[in-house]
PDB file of C-alpha atoms in Angstrom:
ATOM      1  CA  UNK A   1       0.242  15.244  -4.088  1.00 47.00           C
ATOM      2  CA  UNK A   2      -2.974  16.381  -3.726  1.00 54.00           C
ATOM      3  CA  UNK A   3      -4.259  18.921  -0.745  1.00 59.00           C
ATOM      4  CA  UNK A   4      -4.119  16.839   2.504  1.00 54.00           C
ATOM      5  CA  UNK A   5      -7.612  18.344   3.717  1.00 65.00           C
ATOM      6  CA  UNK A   6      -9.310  15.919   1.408  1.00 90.00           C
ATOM      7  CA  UNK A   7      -7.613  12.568   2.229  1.00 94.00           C
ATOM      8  CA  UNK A   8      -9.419  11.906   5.331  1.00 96.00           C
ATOM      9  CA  UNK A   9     -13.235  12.484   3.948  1.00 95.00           C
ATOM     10  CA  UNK A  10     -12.226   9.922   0.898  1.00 96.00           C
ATOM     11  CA  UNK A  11     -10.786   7.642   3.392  1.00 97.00           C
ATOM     12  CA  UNK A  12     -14.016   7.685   5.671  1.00 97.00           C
ATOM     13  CA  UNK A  13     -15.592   4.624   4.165  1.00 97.00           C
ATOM     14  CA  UNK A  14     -12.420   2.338   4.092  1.00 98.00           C
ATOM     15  CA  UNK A  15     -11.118   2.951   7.293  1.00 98.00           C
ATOM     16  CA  UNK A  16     -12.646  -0.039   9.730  1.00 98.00           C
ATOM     17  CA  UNK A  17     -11.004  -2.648   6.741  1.00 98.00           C
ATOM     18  CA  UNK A  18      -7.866  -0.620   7.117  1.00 98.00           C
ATOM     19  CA  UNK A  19      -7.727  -0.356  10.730  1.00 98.00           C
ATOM     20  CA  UNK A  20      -8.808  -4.177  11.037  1.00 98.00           C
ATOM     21  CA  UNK A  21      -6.151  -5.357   8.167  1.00 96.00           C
ATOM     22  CA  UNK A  22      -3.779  -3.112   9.888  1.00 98.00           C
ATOM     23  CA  UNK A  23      -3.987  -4.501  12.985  1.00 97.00           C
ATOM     24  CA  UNK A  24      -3.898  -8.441  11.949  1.00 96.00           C
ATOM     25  CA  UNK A  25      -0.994  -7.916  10.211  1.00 96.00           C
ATOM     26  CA  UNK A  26       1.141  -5.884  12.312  1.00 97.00           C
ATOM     27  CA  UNK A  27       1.544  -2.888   9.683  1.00 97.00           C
ATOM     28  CA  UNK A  28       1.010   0.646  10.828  1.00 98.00           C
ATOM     29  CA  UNK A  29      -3.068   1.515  10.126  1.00 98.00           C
ATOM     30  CA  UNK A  30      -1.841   5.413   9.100  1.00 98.00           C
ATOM     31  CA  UNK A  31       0.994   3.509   6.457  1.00 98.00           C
ATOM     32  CA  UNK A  32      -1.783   1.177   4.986  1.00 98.00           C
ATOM     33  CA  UNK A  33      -4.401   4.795   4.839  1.00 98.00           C
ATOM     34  CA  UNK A  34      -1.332   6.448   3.020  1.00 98.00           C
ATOM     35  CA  UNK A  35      -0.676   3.435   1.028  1.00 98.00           C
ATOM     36  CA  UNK A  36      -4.081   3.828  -0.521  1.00 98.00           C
ATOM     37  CA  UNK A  37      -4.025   7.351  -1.320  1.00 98.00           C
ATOM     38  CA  UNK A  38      -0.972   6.700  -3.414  1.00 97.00           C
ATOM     39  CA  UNK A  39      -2.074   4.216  -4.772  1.00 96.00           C
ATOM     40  CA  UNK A  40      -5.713   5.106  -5.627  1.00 97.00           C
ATOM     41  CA  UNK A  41      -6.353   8.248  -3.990  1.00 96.00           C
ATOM     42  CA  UNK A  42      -8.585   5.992  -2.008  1.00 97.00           C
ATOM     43  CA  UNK A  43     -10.975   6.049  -5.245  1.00 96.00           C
ATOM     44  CA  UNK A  44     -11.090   9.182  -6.336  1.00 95.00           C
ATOM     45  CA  UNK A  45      -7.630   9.391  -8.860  1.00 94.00           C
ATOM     46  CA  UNK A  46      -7.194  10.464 -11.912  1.00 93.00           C
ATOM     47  CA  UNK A  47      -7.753   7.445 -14.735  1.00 93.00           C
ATOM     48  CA  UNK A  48     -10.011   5.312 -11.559  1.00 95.00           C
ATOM     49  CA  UNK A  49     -12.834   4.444 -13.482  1.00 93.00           C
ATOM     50  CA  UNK A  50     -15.598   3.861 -11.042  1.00 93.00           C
ATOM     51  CA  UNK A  51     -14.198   6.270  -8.862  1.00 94.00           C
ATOM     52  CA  UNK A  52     -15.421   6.273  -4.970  1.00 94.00           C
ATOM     53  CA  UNK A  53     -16.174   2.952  -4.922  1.00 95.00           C
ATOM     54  CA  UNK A  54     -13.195  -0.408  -4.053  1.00 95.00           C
ATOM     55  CA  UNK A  55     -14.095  -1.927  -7.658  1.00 93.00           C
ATOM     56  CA  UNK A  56     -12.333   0.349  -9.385  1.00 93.00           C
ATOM     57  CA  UNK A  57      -9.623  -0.009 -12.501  1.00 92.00           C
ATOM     58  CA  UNK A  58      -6.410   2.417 -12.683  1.00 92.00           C
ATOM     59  CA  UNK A  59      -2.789   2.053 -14.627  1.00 88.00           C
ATOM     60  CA  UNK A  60      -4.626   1.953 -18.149  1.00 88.00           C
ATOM     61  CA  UNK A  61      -6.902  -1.048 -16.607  1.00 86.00           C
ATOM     62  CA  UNK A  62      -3.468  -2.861 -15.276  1.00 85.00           C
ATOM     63  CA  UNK A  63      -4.745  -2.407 -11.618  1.00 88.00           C
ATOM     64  CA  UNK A  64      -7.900  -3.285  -9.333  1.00 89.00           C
ATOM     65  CA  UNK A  65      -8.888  -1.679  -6.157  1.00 93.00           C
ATOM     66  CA  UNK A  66      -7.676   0.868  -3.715  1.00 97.00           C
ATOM     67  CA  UNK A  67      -4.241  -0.782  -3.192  1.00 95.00           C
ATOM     68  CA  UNK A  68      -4.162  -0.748  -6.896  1.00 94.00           C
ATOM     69  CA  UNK A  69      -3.143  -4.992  -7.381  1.00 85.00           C
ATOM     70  CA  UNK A  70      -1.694  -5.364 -10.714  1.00 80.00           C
ATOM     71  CA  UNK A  71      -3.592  -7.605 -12.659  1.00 73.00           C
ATOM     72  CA  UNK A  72      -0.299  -8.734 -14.260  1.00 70.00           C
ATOM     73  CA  UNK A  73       0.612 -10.203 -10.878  1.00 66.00           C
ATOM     74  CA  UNK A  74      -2.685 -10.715  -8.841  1.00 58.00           C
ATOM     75  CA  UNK A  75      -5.129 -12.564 -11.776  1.00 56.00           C
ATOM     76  CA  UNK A  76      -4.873 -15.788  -9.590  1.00 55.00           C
ATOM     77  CA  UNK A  77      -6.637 -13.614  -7.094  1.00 56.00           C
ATOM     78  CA  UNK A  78      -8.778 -12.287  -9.308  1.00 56.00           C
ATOM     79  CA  UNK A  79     -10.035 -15.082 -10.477  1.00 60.00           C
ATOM     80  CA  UNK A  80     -10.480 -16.078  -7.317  1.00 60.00           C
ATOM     81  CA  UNK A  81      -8.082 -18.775  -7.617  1.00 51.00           C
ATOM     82  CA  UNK A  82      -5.925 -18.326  -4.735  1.00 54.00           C
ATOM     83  CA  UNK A  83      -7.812 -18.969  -1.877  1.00 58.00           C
ATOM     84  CA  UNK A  84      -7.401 -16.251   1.460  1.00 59.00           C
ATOM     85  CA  UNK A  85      -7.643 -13.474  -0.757  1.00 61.00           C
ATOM     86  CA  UNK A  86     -11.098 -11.579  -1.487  1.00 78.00           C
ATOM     87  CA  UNK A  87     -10.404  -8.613  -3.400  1.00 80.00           C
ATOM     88  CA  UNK A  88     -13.737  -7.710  -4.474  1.00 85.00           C
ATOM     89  CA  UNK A  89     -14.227  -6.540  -0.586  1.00 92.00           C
ATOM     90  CA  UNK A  90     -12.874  -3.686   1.119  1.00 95.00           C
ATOM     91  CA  UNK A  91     -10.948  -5.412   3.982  1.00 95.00           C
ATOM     92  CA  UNK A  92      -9.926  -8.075   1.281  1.00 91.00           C
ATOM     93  CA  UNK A  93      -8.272  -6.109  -0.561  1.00 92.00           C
ATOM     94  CA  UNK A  94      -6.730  -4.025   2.498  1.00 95.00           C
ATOM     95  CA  UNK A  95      -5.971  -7.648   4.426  1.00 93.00           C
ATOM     96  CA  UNK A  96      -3.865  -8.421   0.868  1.00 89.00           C
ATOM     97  CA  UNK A  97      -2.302  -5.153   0.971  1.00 93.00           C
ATOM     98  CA  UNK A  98      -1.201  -5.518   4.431  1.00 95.00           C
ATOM     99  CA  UNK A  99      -0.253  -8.759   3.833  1.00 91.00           C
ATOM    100  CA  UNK A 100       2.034  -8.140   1.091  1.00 90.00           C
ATOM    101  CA  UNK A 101       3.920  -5.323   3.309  1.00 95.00           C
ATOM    102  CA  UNK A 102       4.571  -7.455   6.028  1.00 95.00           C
ATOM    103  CA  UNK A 103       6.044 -10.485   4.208  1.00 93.00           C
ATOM    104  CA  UNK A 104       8.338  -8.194   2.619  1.00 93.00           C
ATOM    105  CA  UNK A 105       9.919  -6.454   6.044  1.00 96.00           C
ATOM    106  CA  UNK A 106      10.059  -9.904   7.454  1.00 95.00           C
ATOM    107  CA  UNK A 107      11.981 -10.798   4.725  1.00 95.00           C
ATOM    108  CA  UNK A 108      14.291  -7.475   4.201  1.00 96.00           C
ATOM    109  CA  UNK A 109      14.792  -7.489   8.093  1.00 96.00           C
ATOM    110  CA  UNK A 110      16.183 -11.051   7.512  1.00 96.00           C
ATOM    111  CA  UNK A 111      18.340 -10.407   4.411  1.00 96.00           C
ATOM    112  CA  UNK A 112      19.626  -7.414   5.811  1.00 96.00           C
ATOM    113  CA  UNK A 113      19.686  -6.853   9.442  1.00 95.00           C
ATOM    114  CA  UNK A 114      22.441  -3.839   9.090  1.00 90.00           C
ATOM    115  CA  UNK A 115      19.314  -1.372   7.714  1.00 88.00           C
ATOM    116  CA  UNK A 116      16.882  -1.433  10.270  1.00 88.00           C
ATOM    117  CA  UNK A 117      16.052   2.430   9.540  1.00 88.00           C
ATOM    118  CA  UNK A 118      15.118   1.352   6.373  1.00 93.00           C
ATOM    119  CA  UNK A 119      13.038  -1.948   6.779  1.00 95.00           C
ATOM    120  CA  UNK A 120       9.287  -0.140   6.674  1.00 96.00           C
ATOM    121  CA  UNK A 121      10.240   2.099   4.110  1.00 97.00           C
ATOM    122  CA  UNK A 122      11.856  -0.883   2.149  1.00 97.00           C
ATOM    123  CA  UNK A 123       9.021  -2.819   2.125  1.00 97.00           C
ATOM    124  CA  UNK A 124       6.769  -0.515   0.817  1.00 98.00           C
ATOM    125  CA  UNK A 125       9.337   0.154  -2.051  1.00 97.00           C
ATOM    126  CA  UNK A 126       8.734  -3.442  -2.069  1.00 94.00           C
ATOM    127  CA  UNK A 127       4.721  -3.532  -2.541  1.00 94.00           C
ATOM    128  CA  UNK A 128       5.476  -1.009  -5.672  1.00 93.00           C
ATOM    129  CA  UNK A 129       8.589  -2.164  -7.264  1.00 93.00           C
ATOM    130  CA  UNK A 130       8.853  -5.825  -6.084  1.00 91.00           C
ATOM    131  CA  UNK A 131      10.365  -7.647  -3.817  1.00 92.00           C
ATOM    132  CA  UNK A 132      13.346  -8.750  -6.025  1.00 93.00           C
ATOM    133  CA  UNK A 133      14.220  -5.747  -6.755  1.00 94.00           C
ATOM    134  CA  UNK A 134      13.974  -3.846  -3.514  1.00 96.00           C
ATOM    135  CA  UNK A 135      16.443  -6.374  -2.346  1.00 96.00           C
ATOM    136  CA  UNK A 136      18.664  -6.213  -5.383  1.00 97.00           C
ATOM    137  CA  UNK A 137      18.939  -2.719  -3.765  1.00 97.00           C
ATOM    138  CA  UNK A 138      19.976  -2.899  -0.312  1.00 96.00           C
ATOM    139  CA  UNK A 139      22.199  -5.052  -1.106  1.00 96.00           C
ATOM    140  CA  UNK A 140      24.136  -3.050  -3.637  1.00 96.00           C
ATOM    141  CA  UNK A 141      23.792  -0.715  -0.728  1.00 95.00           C
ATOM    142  CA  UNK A 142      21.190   1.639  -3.142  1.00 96.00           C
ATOM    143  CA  UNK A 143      18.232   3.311  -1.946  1.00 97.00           C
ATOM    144  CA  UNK A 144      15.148   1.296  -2.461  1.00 97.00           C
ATOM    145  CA  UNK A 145      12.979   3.974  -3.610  1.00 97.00           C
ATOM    146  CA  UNK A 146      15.141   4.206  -6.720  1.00 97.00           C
ATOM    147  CA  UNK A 147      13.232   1.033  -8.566  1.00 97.00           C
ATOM    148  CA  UNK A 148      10.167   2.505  -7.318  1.00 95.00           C
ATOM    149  CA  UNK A 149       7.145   4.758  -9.580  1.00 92.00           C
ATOM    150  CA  UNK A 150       8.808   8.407  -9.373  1.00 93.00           C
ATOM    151  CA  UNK A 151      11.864   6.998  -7.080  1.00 96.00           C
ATOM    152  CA  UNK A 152       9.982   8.114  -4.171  1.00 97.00           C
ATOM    153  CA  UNK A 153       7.060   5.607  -3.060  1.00 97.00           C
ATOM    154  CA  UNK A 154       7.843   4.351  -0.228  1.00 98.00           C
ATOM    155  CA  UNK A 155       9.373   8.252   1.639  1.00 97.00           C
ATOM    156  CA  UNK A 156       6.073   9.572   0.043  1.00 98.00           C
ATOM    157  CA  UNK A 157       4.123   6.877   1.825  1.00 98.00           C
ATOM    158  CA  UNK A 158       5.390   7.601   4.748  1.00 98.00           C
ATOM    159  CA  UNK A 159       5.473  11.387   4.506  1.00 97.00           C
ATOM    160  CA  UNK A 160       1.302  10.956   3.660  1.00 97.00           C
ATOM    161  CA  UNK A 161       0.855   8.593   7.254  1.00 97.00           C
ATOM    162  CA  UNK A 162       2.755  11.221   9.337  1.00 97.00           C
ATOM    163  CA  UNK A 163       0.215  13.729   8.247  1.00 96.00           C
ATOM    164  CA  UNK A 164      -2.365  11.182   9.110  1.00 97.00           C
ATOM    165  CA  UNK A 165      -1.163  10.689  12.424  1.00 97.00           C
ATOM    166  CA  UNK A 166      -0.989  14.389  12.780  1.00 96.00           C
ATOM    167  CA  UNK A 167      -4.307  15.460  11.814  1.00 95.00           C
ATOM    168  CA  UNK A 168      -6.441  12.084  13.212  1.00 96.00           C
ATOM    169  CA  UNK A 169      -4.116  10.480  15.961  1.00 96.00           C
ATOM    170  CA  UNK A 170      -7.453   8.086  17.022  1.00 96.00           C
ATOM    171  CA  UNK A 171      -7.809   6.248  13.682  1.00 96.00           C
ATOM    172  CA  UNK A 172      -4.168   6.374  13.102  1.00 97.00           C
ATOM    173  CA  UNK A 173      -2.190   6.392  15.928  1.00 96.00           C
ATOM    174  CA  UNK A 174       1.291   7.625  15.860  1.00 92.00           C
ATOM    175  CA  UNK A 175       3.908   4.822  15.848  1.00 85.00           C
ATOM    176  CA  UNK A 176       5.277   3.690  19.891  1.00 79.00           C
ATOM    177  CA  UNK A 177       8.912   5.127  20.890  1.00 64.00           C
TER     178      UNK A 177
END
């Protein structure tokens, strides 16, 4: 992980489309901020070419933008052949991030009920490693991190929005209860 000082100056220019994908979909706006910085240090990683900017390529040219959509997976959108989707914008690209998160704790809260502590944390294991798999997990009673790049995406996601909630509480409010 890189030093924490930096994250919110290379998030500056992304976070209205975070906080507005955020918000529409019902996912945490400081989980959505952290799931960027994993994913694409919110441009600036190593191997981004184009770095700073949404347009950029990472995973040896496998993945677009700041959420890092795998081409493998996403060229529909890419192309723009699925309509809903713009991933050439900011917010697109957040709203499809977002998106993706929240269909898959819908989904692992109805498959398994008996792990709410691990529903948010789940479905982010979920946006890295699939949603297949993720559940292939739970239900063999496994931690869902363990499909996931480094075993540890979706506790260091989380880990990287607490410190955002810590150190700018107005853009990314701490979660209620």
């Amino acid at each position: 992980m890189t030093d924490p000082r930096d994250d919110l100056a290379r998030l500056a220019p992304w976070v209205p489309a975070i906080c507005d994908a955020a918000d529409e979909f019902g996912v945490r706006r400081s989980v959505l901020a952290a799931m960027c910085l994993r994913e694409s240090l919110a441009g600036w990683a190593p191997g981004y070419t184009r770095k700073g900017t949404h347009l950029g390529w990472g995973d040896a040219g496998h993945a677009f933008g700041l959420w890092q959509c795998d081409r493998r997976f996403w060229e529909q959108v890419l192309r723009g052949m699925w309509p809903g989707h713009q991933l050439l914008t900011p917010l697109g690209q957040a709203r499809a991030a977002a998106a993706t998160v929240a269909g898959a704790r819908r989904f692992l809260e109805a498959r398994h009920p008996g792990v709410a502590f691990l529903h948010e944390r789940a479905a982010l294991s979920a946006y890295n490693a699939a949603l297949h798999r993720v559940d292939a997990q739970l239900e063999a009673g496994m931690d869902p991190d363990a499909v996931t790049t480094g075993s540890d995406y979706g506790k260091d996601v989380l880990a990287r929005a607490a410190v955002l909630e810590r150190r700018d509480p107005i853009a990314f409010p701490p979660a209620a209860g």
